[in-house]
PDB file of C-alpha atoms and ligand atoms in Angstrom:
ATOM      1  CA  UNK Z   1      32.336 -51.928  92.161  1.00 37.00           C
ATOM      2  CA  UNK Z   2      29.009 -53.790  93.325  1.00 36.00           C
ATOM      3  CA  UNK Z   3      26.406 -51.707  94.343  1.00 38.00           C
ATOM      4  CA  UNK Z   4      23.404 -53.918  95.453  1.00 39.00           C
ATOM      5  CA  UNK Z   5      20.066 -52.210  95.909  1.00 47.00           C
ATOM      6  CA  UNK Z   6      17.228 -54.026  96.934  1.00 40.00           C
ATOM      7  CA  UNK Z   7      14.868 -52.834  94.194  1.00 42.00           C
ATOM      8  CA  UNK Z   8      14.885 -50.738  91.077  1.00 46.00           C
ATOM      9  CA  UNK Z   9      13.729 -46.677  91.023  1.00 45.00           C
ATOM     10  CA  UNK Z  10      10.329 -47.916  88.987  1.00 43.00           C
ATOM     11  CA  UNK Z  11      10.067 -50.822  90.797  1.00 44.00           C
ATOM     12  CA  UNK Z  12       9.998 -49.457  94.246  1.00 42.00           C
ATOM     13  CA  UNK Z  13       6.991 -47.402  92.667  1.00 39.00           C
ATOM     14  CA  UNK Z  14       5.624 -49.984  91.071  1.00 39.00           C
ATOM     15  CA  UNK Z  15       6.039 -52.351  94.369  1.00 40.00           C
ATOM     16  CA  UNK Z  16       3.208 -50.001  96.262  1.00 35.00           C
ATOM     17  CA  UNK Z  17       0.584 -51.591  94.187  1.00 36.00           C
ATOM     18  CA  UNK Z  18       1.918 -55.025  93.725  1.00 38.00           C
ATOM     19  CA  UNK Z  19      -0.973 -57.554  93.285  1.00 39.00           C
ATOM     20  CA  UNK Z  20       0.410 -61.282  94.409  1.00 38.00           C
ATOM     21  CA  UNK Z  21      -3.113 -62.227  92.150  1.00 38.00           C
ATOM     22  CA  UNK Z  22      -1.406 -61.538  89.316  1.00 40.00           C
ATOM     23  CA  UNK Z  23       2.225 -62.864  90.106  1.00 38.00           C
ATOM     24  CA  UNK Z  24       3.253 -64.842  87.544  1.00 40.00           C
ATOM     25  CA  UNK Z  25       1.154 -64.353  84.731  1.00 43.00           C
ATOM     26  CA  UNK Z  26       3.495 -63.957  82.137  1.00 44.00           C
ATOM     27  CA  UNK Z  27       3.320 -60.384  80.298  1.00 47.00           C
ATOM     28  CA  UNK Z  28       1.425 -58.970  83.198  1.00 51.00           C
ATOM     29  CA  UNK Z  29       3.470 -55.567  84.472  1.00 53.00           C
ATOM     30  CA  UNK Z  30       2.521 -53.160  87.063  1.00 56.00           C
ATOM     31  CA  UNK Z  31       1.008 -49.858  86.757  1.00 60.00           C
ATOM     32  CA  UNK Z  32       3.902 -47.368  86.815  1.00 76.00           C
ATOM     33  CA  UNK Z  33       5.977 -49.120  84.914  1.00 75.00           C
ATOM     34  CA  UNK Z  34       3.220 -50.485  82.727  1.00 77.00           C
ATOM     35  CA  UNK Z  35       2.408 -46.537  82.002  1.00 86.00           C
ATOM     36  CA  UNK Z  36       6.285 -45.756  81.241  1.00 90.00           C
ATOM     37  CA  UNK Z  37       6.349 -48.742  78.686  1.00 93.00           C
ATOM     38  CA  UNK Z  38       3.340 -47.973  76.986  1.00 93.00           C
ATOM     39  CA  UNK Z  39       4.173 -44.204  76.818  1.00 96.00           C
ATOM     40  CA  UNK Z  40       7.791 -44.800  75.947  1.00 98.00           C
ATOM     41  CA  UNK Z  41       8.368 -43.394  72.423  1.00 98.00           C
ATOM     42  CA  UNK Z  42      12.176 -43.318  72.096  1.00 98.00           C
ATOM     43  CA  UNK Z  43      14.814 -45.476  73.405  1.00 98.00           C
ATOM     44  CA  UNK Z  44      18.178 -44.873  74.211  1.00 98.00           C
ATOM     45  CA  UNK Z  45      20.858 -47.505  74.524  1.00 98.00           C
ATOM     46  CA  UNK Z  46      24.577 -46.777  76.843  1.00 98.00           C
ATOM     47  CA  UNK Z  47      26.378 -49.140  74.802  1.00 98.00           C
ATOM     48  CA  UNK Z  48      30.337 -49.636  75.269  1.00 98.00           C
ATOM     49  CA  UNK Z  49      31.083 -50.227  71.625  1.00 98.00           C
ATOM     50  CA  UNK Z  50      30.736 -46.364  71.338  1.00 98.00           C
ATOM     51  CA  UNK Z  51      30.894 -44.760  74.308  1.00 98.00           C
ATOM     52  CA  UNK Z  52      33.664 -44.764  77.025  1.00 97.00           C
ATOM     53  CA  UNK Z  53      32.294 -46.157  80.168  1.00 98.00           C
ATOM     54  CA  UNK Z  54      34.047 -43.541  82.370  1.00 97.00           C
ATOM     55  CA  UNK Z  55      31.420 -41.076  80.892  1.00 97.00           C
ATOM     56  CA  UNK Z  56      28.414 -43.224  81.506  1.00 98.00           C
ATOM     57  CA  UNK Z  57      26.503 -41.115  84.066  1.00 97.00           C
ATOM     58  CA  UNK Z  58      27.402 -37.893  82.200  1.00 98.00           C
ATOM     59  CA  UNK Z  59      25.895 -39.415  78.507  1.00 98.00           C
ATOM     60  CA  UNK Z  60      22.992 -40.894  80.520  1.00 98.00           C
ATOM     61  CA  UNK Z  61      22.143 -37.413  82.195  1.00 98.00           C
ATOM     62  CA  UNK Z  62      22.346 -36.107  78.597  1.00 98.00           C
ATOM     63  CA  UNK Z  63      20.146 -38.795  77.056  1.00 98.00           C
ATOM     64  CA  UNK Z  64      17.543 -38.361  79.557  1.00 98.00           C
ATOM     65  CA  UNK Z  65      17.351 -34.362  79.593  1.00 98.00           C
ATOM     66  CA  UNK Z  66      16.919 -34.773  76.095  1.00 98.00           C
ATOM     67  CA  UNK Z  67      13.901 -36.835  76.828  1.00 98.00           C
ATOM     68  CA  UNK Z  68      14.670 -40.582  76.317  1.00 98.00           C
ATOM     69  CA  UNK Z  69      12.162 -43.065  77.718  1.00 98.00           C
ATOM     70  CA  UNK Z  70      14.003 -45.697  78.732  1.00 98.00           C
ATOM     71  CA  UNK Z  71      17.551 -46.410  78.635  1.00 98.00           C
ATOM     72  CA  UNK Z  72      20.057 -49.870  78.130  1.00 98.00           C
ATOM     73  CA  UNK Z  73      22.950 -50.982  79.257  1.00 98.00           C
ATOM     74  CA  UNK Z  74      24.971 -52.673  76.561  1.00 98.00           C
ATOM     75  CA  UNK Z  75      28.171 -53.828  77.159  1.00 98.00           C
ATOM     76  CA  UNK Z  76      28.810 -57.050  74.462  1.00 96.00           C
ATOM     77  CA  UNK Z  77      31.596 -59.502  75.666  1.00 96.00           C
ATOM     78  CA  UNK Z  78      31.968 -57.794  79.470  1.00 98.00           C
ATOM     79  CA  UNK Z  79      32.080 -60.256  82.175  1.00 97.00           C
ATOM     80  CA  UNK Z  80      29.277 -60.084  84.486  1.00 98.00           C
ATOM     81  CA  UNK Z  81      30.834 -58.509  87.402  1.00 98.00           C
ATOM     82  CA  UNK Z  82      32.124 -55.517  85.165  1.00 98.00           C
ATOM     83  CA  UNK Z  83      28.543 -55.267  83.870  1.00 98.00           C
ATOM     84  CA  UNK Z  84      27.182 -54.910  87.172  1.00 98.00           C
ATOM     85  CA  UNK Z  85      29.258 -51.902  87.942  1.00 98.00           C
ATOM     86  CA  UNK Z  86      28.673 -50.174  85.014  1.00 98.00           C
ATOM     87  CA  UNK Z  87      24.799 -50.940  84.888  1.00 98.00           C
ATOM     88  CA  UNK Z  88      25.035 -50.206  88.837  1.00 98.00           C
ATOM     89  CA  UNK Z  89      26.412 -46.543  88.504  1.00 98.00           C
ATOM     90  CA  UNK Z  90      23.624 -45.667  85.612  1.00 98.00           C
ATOM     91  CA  UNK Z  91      20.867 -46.674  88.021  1.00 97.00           C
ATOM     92  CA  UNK Z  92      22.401 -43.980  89.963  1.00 97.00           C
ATOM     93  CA  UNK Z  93      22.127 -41.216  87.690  1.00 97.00           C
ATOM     94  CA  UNK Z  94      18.347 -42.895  86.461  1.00 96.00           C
ATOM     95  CA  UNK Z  95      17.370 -42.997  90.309  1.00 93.00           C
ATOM     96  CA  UNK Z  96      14.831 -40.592  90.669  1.00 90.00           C
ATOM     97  CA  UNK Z  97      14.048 -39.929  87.080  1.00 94.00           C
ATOM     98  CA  UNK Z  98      11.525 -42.811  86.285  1.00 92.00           C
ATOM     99  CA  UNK Z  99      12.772 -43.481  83.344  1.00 96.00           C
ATOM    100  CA  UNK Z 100      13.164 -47.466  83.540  1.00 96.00           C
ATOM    101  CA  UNK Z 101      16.578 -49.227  82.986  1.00 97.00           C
ATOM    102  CA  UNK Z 102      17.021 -52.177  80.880  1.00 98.00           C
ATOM    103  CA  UNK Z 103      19.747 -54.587  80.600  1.00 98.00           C
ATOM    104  CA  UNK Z 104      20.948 -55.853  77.785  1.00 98.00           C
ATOM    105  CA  UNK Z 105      21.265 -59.865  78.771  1.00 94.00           C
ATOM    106  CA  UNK Z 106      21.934 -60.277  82.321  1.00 97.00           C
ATOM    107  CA  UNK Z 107      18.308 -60.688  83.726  1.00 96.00           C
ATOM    108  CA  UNK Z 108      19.910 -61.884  86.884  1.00 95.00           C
ATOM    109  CA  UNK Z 109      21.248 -58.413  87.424  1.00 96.00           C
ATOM    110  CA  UNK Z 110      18.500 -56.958  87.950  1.00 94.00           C
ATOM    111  CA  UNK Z 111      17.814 -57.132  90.909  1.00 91.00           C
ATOM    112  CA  UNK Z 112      21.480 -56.313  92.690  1.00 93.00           C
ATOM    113  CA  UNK Z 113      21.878 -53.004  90.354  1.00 95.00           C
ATOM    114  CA  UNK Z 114      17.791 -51.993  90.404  1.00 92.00           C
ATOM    115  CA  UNK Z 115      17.560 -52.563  87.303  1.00 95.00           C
ATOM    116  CA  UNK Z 116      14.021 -52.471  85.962  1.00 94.00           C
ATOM    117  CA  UNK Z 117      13.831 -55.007  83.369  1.00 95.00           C
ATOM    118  CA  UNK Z 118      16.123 -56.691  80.561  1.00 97.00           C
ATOM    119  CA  UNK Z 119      16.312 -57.186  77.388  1.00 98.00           C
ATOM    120  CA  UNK Z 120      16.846 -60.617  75.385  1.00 98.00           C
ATOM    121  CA  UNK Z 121      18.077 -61.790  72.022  1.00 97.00           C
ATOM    122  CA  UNK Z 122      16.368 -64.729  70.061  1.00 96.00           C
ATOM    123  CA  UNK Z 123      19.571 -67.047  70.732  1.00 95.00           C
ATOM    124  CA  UNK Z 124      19.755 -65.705  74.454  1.00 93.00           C
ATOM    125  CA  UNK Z 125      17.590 -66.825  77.437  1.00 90.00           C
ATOM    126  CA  UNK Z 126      13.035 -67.487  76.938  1.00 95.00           C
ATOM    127  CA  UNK Z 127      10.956 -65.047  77.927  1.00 96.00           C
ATOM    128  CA  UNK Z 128       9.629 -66.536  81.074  1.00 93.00           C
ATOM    129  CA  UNK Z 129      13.506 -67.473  82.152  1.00 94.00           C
ATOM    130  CA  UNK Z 130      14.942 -63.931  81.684  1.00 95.00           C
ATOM    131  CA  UNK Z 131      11.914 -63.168  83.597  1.00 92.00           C
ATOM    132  CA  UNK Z 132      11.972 -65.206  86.244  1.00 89.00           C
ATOM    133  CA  UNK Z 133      15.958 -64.851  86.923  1.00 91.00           C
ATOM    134  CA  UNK Z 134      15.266 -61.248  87.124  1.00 91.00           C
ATOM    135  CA  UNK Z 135      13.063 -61.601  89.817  1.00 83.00           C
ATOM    136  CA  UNK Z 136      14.567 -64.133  92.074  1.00 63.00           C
ATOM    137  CA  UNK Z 137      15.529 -62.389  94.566  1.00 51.00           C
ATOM    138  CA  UNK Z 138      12.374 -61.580  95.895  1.00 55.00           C
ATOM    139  CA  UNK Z 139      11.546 -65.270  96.487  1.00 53.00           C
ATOM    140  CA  UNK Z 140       7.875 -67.009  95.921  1.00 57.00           C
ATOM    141  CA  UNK Z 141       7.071 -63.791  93.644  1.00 58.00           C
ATOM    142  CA  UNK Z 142       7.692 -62.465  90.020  1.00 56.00           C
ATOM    143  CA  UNK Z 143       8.546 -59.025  90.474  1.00 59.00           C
ATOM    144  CA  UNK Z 144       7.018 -56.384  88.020  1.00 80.00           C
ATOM    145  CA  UNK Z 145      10.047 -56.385  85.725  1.00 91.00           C
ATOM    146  CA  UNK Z 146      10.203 -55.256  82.165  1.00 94.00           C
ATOM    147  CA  UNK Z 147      11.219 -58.271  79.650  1.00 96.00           C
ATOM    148  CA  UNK Z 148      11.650 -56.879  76.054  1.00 98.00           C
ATOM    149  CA  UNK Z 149      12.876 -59.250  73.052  1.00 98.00           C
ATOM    150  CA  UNK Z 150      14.745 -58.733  69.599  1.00 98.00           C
ATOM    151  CA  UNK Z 151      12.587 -60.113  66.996  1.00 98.00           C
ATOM    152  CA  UNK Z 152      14.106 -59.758  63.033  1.00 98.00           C
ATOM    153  CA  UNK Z 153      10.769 -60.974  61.070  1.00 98.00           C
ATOM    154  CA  UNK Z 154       7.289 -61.203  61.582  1.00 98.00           C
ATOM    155  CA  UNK Z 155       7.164 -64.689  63.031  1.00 98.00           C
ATOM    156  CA  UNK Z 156       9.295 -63.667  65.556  1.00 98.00           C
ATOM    157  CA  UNK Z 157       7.644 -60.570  66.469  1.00 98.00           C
ATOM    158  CA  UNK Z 158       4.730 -62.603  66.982  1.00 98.00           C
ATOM    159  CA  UNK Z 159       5.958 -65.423  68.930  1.00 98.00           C
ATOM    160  CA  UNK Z 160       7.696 -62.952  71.590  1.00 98.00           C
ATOM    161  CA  UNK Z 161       4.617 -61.464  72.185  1.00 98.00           C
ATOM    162  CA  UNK Z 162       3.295 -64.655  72.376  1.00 98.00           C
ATOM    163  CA  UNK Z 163       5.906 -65.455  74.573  1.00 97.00           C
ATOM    164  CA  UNK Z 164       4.911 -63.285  77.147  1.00 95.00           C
ATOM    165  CA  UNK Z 165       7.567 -60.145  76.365  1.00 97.00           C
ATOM    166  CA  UNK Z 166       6.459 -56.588  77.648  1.00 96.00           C
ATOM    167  CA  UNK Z 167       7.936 -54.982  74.353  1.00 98.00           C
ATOM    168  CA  UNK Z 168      10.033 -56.349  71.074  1.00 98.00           C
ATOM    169  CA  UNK Z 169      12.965 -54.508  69.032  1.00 98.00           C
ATOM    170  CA  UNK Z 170      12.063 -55.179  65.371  1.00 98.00           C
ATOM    171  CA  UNK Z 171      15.043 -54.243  63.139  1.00 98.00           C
ATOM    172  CA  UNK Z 172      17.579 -53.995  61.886  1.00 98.00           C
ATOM    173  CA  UNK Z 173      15.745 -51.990  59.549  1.00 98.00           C
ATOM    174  CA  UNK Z 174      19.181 -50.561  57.925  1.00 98.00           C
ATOM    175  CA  UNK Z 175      22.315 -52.420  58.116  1.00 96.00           C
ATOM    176  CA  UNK Z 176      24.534 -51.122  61.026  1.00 97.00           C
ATOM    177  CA  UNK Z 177      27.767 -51.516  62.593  1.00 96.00           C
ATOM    178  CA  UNK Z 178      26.277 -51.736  66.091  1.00 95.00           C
ATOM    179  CA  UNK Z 179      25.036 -55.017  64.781  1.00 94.00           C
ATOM    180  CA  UNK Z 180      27.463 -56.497  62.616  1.00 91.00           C
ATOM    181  CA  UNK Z 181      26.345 -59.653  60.092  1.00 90.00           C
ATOM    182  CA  UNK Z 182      22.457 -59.096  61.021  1.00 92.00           C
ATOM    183  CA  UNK Z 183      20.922 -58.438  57.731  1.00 94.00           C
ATOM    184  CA  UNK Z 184      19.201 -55.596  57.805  1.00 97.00           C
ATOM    185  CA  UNK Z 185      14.813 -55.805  57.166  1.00 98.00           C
ATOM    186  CA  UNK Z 186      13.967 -52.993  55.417  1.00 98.00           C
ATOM    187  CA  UNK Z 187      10.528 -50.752  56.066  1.00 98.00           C
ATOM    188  CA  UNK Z 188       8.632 -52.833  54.000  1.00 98.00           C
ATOM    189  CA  UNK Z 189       6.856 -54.982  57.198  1.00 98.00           C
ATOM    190  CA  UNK Z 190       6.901 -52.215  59.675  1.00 98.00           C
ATOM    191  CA  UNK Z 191       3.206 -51.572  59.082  1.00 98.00           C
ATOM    192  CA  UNK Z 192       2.464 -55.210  59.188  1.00 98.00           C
ATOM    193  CA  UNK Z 193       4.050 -55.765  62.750  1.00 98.00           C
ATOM    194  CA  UNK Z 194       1.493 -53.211  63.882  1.00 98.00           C
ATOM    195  CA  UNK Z 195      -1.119 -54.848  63.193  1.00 98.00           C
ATOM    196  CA  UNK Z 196      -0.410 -58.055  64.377  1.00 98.00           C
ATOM    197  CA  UNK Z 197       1.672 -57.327  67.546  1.00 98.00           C
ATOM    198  CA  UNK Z 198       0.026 -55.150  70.407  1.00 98.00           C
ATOM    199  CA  UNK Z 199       2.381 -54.887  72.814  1.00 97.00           C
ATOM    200  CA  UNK Z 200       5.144 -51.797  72.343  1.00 98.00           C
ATOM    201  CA  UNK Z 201       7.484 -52.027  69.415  1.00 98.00           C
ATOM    202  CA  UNK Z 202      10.554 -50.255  69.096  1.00 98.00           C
ATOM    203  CA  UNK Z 203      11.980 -50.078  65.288  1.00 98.00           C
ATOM    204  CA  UNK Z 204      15.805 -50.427  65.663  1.00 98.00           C
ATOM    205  CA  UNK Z 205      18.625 -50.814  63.405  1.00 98.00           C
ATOM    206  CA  UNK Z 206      19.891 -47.846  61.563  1.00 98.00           C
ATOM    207  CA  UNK Z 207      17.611 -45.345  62.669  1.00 98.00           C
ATOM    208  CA  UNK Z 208      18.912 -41.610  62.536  1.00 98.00           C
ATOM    209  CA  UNK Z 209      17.470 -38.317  62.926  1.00 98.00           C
ATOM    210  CA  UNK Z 210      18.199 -38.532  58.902  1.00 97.00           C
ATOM    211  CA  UNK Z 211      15.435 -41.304  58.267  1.00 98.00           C
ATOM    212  CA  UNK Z 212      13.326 -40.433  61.209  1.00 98.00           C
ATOM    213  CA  UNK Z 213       9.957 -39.507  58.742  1.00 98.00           C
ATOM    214  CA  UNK Z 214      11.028 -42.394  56.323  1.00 98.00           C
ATOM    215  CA  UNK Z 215      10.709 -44.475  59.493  1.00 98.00           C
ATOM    216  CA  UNK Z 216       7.385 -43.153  60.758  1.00 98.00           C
ATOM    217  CA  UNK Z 217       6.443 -42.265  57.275  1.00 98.00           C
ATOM    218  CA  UNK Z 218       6.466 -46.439  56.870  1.00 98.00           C
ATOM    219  CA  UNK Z 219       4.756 -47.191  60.136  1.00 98.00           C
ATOM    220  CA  UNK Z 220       7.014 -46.763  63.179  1.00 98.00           C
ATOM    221  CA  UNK Z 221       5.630 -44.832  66.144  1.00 98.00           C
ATOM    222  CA  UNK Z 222       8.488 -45.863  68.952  1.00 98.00           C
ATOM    223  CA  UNK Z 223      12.238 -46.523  68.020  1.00 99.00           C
ATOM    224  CA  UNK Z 224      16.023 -47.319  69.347  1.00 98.00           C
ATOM    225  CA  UNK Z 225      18.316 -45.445  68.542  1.00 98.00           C
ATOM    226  CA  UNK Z 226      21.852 -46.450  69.750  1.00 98.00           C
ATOM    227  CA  UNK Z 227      25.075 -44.747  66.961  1.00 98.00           C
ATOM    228  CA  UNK Z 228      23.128 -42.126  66.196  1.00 98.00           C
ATOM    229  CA  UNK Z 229      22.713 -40.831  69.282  1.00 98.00           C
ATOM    230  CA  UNK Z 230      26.372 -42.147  70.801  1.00 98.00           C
ATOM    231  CA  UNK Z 231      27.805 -40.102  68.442  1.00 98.00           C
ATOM    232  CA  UNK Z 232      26.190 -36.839  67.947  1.00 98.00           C
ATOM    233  CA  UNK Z 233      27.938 -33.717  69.030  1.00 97.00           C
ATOM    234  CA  UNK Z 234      24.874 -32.453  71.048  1.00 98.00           C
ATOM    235  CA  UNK Z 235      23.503 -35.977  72.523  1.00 98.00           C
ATOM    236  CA  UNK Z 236      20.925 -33.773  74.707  1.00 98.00           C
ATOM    237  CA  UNK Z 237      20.295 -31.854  71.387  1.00 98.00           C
ATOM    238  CA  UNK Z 238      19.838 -34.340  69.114  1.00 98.00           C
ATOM    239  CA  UNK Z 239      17.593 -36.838  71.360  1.00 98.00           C
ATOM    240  CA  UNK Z 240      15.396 -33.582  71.982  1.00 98.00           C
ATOM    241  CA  UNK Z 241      14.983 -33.165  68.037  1.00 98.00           C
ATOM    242  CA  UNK Z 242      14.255 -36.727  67.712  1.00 98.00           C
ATOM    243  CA  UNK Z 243      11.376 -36.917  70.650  1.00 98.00           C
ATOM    244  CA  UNK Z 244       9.776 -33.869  69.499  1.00 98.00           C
ATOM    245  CA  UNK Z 245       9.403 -35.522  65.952  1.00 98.00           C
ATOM    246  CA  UNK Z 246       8.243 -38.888  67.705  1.00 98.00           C
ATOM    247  CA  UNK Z 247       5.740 -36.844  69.790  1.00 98.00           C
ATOM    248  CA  UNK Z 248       4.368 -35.476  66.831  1.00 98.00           C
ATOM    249  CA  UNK Z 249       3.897 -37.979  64.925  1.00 98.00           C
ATOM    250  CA  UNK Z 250       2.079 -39.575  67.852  1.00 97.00           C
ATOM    251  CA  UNK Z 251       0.069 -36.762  67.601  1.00 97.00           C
ATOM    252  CA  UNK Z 252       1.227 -35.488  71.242  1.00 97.00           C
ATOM    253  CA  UNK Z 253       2.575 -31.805  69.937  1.00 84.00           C
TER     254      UNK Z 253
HETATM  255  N1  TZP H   1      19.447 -54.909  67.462  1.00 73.51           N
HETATM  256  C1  TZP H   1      19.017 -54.826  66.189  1.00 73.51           C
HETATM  257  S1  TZP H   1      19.772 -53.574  65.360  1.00 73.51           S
HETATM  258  C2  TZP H   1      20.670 -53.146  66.718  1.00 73.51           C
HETATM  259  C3  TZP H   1      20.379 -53.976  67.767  1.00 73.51           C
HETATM  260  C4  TZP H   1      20.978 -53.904  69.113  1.00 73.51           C
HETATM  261  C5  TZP H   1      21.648 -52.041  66.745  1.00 73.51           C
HETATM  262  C6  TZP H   1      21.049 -50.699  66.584  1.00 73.51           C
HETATM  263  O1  TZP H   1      22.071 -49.745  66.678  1.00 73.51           O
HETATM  264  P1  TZP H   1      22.136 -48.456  65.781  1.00 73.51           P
HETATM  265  O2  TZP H   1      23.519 -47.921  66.062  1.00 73.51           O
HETATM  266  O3  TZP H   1      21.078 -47.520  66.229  1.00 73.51           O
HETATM  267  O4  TZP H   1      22.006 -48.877  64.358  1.00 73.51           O
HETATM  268 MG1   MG H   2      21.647 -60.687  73.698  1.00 73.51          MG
END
């Protein structure tokens, strides 16, 4: 079930004030979705290993009235085609919302679902490639797309932003299932990574609406949450509870 669009909901935005001066400089975004990224406190994930795909624009719905700031599609060891139907029908329910979609891997996706960006792991594709194969459809141009990296140490966090990536993941922070054989960081260099990295970074890795302060309490203003939120009985509920603690520790309520 393909469903090409020409451009993604943020990027259609984002296309009004597209500046061919700055095409190409790596790390350079546009403003709407430059605004969502920097204001983006939590992060939601659609990720197969715990959620049925059938209810993928139902969960999505959810995770966004409960006020999730961006959203991923992960769908480890689905063949590209099956991706692209998935990822296609939660651009759907996003379409209109402005809250940006991600996919996990897959940068050439982006542009035939509308994606607005996608993420990369340190064994999967550069920075610059992910970017560019996410924006080749709109040939002699790098579209304002969203690159974001997994980074597990300090080094890394610092090279991807080096590297020219709009946000990082820095985790795991606990061990988790959702990344099996990763070993988890601890808290201990969350407050470090903030000083060295400016561009967003979203703790991952274990984080609940159980460990939320310790989180925060260690550093963390923006985070992933993928089980935690898969699983709860009240999704809506439970991303709402989690956002209004973000928000205030960001000093927004
Ligand atoms: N990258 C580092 S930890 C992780 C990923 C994708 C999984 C986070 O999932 P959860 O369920 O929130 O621990
Ligand atoms: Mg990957």
């Amino acid at each position: 079930m393909k469903r090409p669009r020409e451009l993604g909901r943020a990027r259609a935005s984002a296309e009004r004030s597209y500046c061919p001066l700055f095409a190409g400089v790596s790390g350079v975004i546009f403003p709407h979705m430059s605004d969502r990224l920097s204001h983006a406190l939590l992060y939601g994930i659609f990720d197969t290993g715990y959620a049925n795909p059938a209810d993928a624009a139902l969960i999505v719905e959810r995770m966004v009235a409960g006020g999730v700031d961006l959203v991923q599609v992960r769908a480890k060891g689905w063949e590209e085609e099956d991706v692209e139907g998935l990822a296609g029908s939660v651009a759907e329910v996003l379409s209109g919302t402005g809250v940006p979609l991600i996919l996990n891997d897959f940068p050439q996706l982006v542009p035939s679902v509308g994606a607005d960006g996608a993420h990369v792991g340190q064994a999967d594709h550069a920075v610059a490639d992910a970017r560019w194969r996410a924006g080749r459809a709109l040939a002699g141009e790098v579209p304002p797309v969203l690159i974001g990296k997994s980074t597990h140490a300090l080094a890394q966090a610092e090279a991807a932003e080096a590297e020219g990536a709009d946000y990082i993941g820095f985790g795991p922070l606990y061990p988790t299932p959702t990344k099996a054989g990763r070993p988890a960081i601890g808290l201990e260099e969350i407050a470090e990574v903030h000083r060295r990295v400016s561009v967003p970074i979203f703790c991952i890795g274990g984080v609940k609406r159980e460990n939320l302060e310790a989180v925060l309490g260690a550093g963390a203003r923006r985070v992933v949450i993928v089980s935690g939120i898969l699983l709860a009985s009240d999704l809506e509920g439970y991303c709402r509870d989690v956002k209004s603690e973000l928000r205030r520790n960001a000093g927004l309520a």
